[in-house]
Coordinates of C-alpha atoms (C1' of nucleotides) in Angstrom, one line a residue:
Chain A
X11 CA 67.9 107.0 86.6
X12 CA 68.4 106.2 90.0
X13 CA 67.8 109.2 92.7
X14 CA 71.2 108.8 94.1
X15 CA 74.3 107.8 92.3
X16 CA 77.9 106.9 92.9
X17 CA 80.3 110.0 93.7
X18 CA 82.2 110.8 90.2
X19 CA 85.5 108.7 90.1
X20 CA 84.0 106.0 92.6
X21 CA 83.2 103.0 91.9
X22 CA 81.1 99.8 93.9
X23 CA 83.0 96.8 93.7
X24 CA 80.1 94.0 93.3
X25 CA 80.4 90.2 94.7
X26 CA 81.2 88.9 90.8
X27 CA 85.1 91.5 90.7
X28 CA 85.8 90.3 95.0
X29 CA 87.8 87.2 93.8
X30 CA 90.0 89.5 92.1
X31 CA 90.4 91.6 95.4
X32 CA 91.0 88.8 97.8
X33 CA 93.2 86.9 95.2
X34 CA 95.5 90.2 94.8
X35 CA 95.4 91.3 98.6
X36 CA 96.6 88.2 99.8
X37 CA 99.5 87.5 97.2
X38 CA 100.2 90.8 98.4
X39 CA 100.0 90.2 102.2
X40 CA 101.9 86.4 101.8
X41 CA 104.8 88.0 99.7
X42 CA 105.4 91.1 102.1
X43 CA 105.5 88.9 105.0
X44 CA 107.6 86.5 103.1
X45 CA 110.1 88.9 103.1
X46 CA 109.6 90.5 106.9
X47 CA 107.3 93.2 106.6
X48 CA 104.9 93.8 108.8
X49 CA 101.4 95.3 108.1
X50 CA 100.5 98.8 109.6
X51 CA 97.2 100.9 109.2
X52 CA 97.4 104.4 109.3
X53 CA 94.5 107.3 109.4
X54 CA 92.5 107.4 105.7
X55 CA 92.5 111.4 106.5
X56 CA 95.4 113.4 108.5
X57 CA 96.6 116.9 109.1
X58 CA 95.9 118.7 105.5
X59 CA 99.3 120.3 106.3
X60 CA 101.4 116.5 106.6
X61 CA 100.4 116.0 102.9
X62 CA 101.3 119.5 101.9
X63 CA 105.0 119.2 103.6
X64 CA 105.0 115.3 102.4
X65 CA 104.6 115.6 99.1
X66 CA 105.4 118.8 98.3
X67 CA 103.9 122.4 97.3
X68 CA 103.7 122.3 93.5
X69 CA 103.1 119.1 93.4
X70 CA 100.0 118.6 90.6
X71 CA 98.8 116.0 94.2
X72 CA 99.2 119.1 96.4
X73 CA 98.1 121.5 94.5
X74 CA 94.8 120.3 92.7
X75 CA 93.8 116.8 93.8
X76 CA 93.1 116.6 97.5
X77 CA 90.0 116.3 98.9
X78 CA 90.3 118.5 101.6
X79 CA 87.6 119.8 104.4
X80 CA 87.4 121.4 107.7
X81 CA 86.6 119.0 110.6
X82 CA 83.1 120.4 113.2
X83 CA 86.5 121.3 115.1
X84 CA 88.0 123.4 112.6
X85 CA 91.0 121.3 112.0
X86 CA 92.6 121.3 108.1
X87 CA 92.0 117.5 107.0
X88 CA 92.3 115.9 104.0
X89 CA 92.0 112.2 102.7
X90 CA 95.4 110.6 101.8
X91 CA 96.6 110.8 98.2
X92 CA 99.3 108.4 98.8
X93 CA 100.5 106.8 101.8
X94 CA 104.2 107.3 102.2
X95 CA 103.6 110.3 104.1
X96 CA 101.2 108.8 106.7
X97 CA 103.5 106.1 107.6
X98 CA 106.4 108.2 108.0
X99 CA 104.2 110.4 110.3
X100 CA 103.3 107.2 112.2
X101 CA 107.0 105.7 112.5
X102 CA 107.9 109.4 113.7
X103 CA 104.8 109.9 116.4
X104 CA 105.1 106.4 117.8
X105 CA 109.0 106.6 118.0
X106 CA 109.9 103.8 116.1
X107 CA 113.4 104.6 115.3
X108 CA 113.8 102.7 119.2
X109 CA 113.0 99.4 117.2
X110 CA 115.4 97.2 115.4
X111 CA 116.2 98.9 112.2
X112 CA 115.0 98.9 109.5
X113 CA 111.7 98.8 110.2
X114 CA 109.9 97.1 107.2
X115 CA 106.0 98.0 106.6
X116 CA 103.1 97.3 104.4
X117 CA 100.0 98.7 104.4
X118 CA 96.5 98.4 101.7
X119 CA 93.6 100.9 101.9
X120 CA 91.7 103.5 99.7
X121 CA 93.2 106.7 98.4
X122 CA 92.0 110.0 97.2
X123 CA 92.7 112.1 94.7
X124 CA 90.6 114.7 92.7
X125 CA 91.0 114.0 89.3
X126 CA 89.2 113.9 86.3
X127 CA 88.5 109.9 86.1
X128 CA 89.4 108.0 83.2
X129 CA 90.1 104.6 82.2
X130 CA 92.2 102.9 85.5
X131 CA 92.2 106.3 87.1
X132 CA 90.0 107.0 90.2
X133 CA 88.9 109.7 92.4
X134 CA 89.2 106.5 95.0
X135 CA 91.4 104.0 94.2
X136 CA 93.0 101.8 96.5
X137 CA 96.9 100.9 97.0
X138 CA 99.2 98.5 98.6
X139 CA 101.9 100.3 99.9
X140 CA 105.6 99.4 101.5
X141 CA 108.4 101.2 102.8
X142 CA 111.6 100.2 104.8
X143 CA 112.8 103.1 106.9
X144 CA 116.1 103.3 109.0
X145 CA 118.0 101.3 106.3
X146 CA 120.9 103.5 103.2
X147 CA 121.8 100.0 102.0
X148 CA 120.8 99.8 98.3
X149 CA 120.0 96.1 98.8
X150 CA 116.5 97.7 100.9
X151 CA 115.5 99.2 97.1
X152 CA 116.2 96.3 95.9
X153 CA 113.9 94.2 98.4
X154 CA 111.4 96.7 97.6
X155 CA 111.7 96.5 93.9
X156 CA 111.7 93.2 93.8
X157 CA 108.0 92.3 95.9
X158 CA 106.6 94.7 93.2
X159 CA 108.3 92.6 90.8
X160 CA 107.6 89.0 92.4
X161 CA 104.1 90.0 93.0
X162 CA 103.4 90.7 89.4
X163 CA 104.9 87.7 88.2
X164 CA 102.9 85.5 90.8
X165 CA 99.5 87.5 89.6
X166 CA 100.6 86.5 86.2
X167 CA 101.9 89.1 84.8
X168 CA 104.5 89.1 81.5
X169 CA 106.9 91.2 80.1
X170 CA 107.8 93.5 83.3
X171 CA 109.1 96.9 82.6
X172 CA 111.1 98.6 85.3
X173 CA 111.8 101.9 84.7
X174 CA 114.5 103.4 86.8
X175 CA 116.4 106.6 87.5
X176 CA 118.1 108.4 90.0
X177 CA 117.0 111.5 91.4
X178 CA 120.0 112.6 93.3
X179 CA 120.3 114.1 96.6
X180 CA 120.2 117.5 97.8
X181 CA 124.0 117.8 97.1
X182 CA 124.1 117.1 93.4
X183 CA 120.4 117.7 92.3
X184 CA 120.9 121.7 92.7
X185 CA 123.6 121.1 90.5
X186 CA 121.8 119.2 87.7
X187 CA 119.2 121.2 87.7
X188 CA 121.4 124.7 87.0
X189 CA 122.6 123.0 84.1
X190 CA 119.3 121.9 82.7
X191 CA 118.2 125.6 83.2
X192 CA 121.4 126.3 81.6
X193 CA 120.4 124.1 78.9
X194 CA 117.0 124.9 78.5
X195 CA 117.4 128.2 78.5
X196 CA 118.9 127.8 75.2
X197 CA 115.6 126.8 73.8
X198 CA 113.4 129.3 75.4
X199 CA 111.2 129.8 72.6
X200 CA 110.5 126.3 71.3
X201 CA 109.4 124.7 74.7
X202 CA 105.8 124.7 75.6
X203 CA 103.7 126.6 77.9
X204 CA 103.7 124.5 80.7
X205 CA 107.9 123.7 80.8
X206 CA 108.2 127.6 80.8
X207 CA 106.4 127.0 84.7
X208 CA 108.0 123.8 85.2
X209 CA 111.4 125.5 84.9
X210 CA 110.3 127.6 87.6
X211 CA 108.6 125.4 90.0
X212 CA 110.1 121.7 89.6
X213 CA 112.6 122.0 87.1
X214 CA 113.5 118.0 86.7
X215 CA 109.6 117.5 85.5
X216 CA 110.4 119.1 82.3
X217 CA 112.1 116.0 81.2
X218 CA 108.4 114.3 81.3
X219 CA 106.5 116.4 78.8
X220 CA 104.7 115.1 76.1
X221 CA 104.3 118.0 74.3
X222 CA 105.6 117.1 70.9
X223 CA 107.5 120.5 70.4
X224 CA 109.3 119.5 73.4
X225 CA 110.6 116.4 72.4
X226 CA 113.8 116.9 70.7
X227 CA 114.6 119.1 73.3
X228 CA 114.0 116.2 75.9
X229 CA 116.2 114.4 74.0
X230 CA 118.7 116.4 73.7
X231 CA 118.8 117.4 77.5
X232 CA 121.9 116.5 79.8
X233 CA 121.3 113.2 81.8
X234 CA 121.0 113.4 86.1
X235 CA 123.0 110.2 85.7
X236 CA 126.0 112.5 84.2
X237 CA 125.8 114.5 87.1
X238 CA 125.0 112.6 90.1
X239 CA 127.5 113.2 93.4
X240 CA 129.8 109.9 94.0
X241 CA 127.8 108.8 96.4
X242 CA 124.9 109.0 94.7
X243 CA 126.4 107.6 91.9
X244 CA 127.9 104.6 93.8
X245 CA 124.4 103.7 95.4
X246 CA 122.9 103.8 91.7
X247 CA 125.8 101.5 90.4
X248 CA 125.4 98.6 93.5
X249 CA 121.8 98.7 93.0
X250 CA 122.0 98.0 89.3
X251 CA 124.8 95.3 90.2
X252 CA 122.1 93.4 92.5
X253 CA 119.0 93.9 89.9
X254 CA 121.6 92.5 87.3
X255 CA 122.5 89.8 90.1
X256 CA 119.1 88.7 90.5
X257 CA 118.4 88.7 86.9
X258 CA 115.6 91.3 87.1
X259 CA 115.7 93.6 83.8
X260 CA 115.0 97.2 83.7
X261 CA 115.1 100.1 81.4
X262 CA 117.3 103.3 82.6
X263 CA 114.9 106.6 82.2
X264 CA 116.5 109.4 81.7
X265 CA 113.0 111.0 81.8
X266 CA 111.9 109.6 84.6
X267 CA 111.6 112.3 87.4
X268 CA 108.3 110.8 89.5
X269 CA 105.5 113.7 90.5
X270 CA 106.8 114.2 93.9
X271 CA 108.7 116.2 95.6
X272 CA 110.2 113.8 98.5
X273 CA 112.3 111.5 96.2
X274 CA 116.2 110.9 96.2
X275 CA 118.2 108.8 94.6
X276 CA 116.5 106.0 93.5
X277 CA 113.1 106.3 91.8
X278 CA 111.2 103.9 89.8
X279 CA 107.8 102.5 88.3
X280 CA 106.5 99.6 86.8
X281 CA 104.7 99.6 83.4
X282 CA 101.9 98.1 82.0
X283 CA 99.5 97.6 79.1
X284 CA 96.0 97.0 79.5
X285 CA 95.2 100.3 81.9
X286 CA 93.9 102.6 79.5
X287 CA 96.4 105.9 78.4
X288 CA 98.0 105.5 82.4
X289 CA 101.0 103.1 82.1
X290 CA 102.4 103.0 85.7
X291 CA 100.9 100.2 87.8
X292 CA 103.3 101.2 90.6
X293 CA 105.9 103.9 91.4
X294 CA 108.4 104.2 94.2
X295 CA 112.0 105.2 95.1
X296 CA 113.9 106.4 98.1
X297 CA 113.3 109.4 100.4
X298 CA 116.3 109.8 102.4
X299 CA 114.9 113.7 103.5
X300 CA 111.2 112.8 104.0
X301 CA 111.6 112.2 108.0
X302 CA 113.5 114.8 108.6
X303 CA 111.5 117.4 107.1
X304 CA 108.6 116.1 108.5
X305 CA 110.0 117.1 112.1
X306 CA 111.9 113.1 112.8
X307 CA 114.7 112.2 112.9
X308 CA 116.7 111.8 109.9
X309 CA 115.8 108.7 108.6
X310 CA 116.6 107.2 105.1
X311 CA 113.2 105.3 103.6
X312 CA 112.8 103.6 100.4
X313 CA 109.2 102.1 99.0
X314 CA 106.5 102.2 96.5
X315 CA 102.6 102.4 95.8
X316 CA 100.7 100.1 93.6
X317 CA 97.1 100.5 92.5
X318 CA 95.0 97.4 92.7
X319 CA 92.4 98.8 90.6
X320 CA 95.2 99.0 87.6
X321 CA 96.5 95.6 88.4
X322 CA 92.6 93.6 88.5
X323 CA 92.3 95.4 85.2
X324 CA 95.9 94.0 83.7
X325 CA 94.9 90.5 85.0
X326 CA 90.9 90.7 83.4
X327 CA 93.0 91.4 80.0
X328 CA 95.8 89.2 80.6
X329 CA 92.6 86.5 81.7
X330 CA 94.3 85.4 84.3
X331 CA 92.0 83.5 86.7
X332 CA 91.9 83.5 90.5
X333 CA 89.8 80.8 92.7
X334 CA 86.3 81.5 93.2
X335 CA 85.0 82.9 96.5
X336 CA 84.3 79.8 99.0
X337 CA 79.9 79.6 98.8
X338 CA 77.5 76.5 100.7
X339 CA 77.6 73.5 98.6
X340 CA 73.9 72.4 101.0
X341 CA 70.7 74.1 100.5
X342 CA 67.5 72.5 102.6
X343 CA 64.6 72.3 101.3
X344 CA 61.3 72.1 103.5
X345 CA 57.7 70.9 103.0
X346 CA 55.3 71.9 106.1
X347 CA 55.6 73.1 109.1
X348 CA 57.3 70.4 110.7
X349 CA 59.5 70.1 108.4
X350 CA 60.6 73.7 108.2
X351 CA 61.4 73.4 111.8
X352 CA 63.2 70.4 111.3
X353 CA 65.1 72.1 108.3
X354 CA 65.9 75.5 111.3
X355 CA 67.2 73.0 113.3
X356 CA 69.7 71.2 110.8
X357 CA 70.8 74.4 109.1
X358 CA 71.7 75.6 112.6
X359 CA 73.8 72.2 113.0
X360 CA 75.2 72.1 109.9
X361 CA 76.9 75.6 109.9
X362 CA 77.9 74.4 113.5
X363 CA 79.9 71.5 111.7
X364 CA 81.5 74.1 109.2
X365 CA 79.2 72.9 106.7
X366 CA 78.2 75.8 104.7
X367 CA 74.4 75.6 103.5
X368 CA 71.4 77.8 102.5
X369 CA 68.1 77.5 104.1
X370 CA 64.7 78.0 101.9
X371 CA 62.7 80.7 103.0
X372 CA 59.1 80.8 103.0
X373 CA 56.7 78.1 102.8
X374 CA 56.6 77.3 98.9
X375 CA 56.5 73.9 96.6
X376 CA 59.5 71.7 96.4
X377 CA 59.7 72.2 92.5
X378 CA 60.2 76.1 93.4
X379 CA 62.4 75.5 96.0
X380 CA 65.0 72.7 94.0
X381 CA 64.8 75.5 91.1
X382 CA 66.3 77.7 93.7
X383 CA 68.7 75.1 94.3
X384 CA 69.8 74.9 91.2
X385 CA 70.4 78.8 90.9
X386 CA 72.8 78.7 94.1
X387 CA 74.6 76.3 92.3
X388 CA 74.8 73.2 95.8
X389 CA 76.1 70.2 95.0
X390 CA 73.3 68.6 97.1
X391 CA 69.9 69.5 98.1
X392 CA 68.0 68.2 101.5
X393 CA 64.6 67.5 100.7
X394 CA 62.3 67.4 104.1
X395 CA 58.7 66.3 103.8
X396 CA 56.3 64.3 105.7
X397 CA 57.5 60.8 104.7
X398 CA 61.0 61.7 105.6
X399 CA 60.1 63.0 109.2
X400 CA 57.9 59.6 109.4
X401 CA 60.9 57.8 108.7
X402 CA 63.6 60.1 110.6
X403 CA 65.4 60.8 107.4
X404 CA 66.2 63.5 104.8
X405 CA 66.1 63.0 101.4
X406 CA 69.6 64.0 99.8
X407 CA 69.4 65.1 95.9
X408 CA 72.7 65.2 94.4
X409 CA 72.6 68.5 91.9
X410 CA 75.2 67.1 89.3
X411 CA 74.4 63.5 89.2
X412 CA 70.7 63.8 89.8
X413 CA 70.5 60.7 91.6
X414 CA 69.2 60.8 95.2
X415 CA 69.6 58.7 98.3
X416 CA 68.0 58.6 102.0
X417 CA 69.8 59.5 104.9
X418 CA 68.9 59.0 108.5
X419 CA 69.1 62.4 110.2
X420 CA 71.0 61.2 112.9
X421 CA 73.7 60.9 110.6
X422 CA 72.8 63.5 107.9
X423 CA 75.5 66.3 109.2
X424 CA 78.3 63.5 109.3
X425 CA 77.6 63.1 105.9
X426 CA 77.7 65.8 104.3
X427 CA 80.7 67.0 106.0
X428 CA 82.4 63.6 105.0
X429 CA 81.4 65.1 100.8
X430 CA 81.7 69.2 100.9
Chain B
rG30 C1' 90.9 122.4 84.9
rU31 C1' 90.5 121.5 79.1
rG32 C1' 88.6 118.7 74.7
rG33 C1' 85.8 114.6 72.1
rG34 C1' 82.0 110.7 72.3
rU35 C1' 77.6 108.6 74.6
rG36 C1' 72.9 108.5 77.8
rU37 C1' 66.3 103.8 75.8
rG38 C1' 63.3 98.5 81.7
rG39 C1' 68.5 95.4 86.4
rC40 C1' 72.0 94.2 81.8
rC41 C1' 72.6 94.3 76.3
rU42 C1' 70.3 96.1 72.0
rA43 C1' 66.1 98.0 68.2
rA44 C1' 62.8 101.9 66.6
rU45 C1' 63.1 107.0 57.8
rG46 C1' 60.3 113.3 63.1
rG47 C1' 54.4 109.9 62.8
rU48 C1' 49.7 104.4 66.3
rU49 C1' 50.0 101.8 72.6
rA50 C1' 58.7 102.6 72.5
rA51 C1' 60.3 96.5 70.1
rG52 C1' 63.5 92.3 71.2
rG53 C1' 67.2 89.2 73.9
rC54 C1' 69.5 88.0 78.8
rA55 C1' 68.1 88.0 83.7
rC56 C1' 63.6 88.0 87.0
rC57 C1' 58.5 86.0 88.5
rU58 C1' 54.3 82.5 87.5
rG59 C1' 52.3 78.1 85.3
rG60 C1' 52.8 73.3 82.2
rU61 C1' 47.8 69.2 88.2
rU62 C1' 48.8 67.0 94.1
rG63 C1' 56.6 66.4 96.8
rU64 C1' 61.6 67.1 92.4
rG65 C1' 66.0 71.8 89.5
rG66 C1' 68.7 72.4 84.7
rC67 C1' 66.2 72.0 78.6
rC68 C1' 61.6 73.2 76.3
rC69 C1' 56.7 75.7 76.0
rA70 C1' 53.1 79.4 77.6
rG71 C1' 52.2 83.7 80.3
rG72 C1' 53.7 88.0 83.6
rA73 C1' 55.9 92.1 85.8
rG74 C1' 59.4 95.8 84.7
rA75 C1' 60.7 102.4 80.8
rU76 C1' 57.0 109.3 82.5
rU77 C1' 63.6 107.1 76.4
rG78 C1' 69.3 110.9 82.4
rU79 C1' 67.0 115.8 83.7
rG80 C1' 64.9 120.7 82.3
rG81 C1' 63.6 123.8 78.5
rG82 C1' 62.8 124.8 73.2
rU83 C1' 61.4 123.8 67.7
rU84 C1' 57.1 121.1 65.6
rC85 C1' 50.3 119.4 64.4
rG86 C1' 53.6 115.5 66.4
rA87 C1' 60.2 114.3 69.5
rA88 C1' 63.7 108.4 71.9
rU89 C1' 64.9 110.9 67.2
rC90 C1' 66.2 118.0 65.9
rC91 C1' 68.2 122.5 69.1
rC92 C1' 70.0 124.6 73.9
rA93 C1' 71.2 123.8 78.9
rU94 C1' 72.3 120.7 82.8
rC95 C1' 73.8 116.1 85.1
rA96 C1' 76.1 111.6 84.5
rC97 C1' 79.1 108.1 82.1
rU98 C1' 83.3 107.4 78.9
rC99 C1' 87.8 108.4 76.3
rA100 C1' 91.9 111.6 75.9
rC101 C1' 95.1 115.9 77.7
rC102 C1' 97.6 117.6 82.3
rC103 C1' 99.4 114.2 86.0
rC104 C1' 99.6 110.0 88.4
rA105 C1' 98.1 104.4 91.2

RNA sequence: GUGGGUGUGGCCUAAUGGUUAAGGCACCUGGUUGUGGCCCAGGAGAUUGUGGGUUCGAAUCCCAUCACUCACCCCA
């Protein structure tokens, strides 16, 4: 065992898996600035306090999974378990409501929570994230629902599953939620432990449990969708129009509720196989408060968060392949002094010319040296020696054909650059 | 935070409680002087996660601990 080890829930992404990562961040990147988002970067730790206002006291991310400490200054940090609340901070501090509305963001970068680790579940994990804040219009969850969905389907994804609900709004959640208590209250005694306290502390996540007792009283429970204001309700009905419009399917949850405490109105995830017992690769909805209790101004937003780690580990089971990382197609191989010189002087030139290639190191025999060759996997192989440097030429060994041919040095970078 | 499973060279795997812990992959060297891949030969690499205990004797049994893993809660 080595000395040191990886923190719990961490994980080192090796050279073999970074294909995966630059395939995924840049359909990402080309998709959100397809559609006119622009990319931001916000702090990976902020006030403890923004994530406890953010995303809510009582929240299971608020209340045991952030890795909090105290700066040398005594300042209450924490690293970011999600990223919604950053970038609202930001848009608020550097007054961005002044800028042509909506303002339309996307953003990548590790996240933090403290949880146990399991299959596609990290103590760091890393999300792309988007929002559009400053716009009501249902057609802005729509744009956002739809990158998730195009990018999915361009990383080769099948069979999407939307999940959607509505959440309401603070004029007729308080309304659902007394009936649920109503209801629920009518079946004290044969709900488990944990919806007792989830009656009391965030009613609507009732509707979630697994608990097998609870089920039939799950699906028994009065629908949100029943009780939704008209507002509420119209936004709901014109955003289902456009999904239906644009031919994207979804399933209406009545369960689903989402963990935090800053949605309204529209919430939704995406679903997946392949991620161990997990099944969202993304969640999202609208936070028409979030601003506004944050100390902004009142500003609707709408977005969503998507693991990479979940979606490399969909695509590894869907075996969906992604283009290899670019790597020198030249290695130079050197006999004597002279030569190795020679060899300094060429590699030097050659990279000059955009010409990737790999230098032998040390002073060793050619058979050692072409072996190496053939491990880096080059296309062609310069072979210096004596009688070439007599001559002024290289000899060039092509790898896959095994067939060589003499070069005049002069020319030698020209003509490789005319092949890789 | 709770529960289950598992820890043997870099990776994968073997070893009825009984010699010096075995093999494969990968790695290194060589198969004559300047030619890779295949093949052959050889080499290096492990105080069996760690710490205790039982035993004449422990990779193997017991306890603890750490880590990994799967699941619960919840989420990406």
């Amino acid at each position: 065992m080595p000395r040191y080890q990886r923190p719990i829930g961490t994980r080192d992404i090796m050279p073999e898996d970074q294909p995966y990562w630059y395939y995924v961040r840049d359909r990402a990147r080309h998709l959100a600035e397809l559609a006119g988002f622009e990319r931001i970067d916000v702090p990976i730790f902020e006030a403890t306090e923004l994530f406890a206002r953010g995303v809510g006291e009582g929240t299971d991310i608020v209340d045991k999974e952030m890795y909090s400490f105290t700066d040398r200054g005594g300042r209450q940090l924490t690293l970011r378990p999600e990223f919604t609340a950053g970038v609202v901070r930001a848009y608020i501090e550097n007054g961005m409501r002044v800028r042509l509305q909506p303002v339309k963001l996307y953003t990548f970068g590790p996240t933090f929570r403290y949880d146990r680790p399991q299959r596609g579940r990290y103590r760091q994990f890393t999300q792309f994230n988007v929002e559009i804040l400053g716009e009501q219009d249902p057609a802005a969850d729509l744009e956002v629902m739809l990158l998730a969905w195009d990018l999915y389907a361009s990383l080769g994804f099948r069979d999407l599953a939307f999940q959607l609900n509505s959440t309401g709004c603070p004029q007729c959640k308080p309304g659902y939620v007394a009936v649920l208590k109503e209801y629920y209250a009518g079946h004290e005694d044969e709900i488990c432990q944990d919806c007792r306290r989830r009656l009391e502390r965030s009613p609507l996540r009732v509707l979630d449990c697994k608990a097998k007792q609870c089920q039939p009283i799950i699906a028994g429970a009065p629908h949100i969708l029943d009780h939704l204001c008209t507002g509420c309700a119209e936004h709901f009905a014109t955003l289902r129009e456009y999904l239906d419009l644009l031919d994207r399917s979804y399933t209406i949850n009545h369960r689903l509720v989402r963990g935090l405490d800053y949605y309204t109105k529209t919430v939704f995830e995406v679903w997946a196989a392949g991620i161990g017992a997990q099944s969202a690769v993304c969640g999202g909805g609208r936070y028409d408060g979030l601003a506004e209790l944050l100390g902004g101004p009142p500003t609707p937003g709408v977005g969503f968060g998507s693991g990479l780690e979940r979606i490399i580990m969909v695509m590894k089971e869907l075996n969906v392949e992604v283009p290899p990382l670019p790597k020198p197609s030249v290695f130079l191989a050197h006999l004597g002094p002279e030569a190795k010189r020679e060899a300094l002087r060429l590699v030097n030139a050659l990279r000059q010319a955009d010409v990737g290639a790999y230098l032998a190191f040390g002073e060793r025999g050619l058979k050692n040296q072409l072996r190496e060759a053939g491990k880096r996997g080059v296309r062609y192989a310069v072979i210096l020696g004596e009688d070439e440097l007599a001559a002024g030429t290289a000899t060039v060994r092509d790898m896959e054909a095994g067939e060589q041919t003499s070069v005049e040095l002069a020319w030698l970078v020209e003509w490789l650059k005319a092949r890789v």
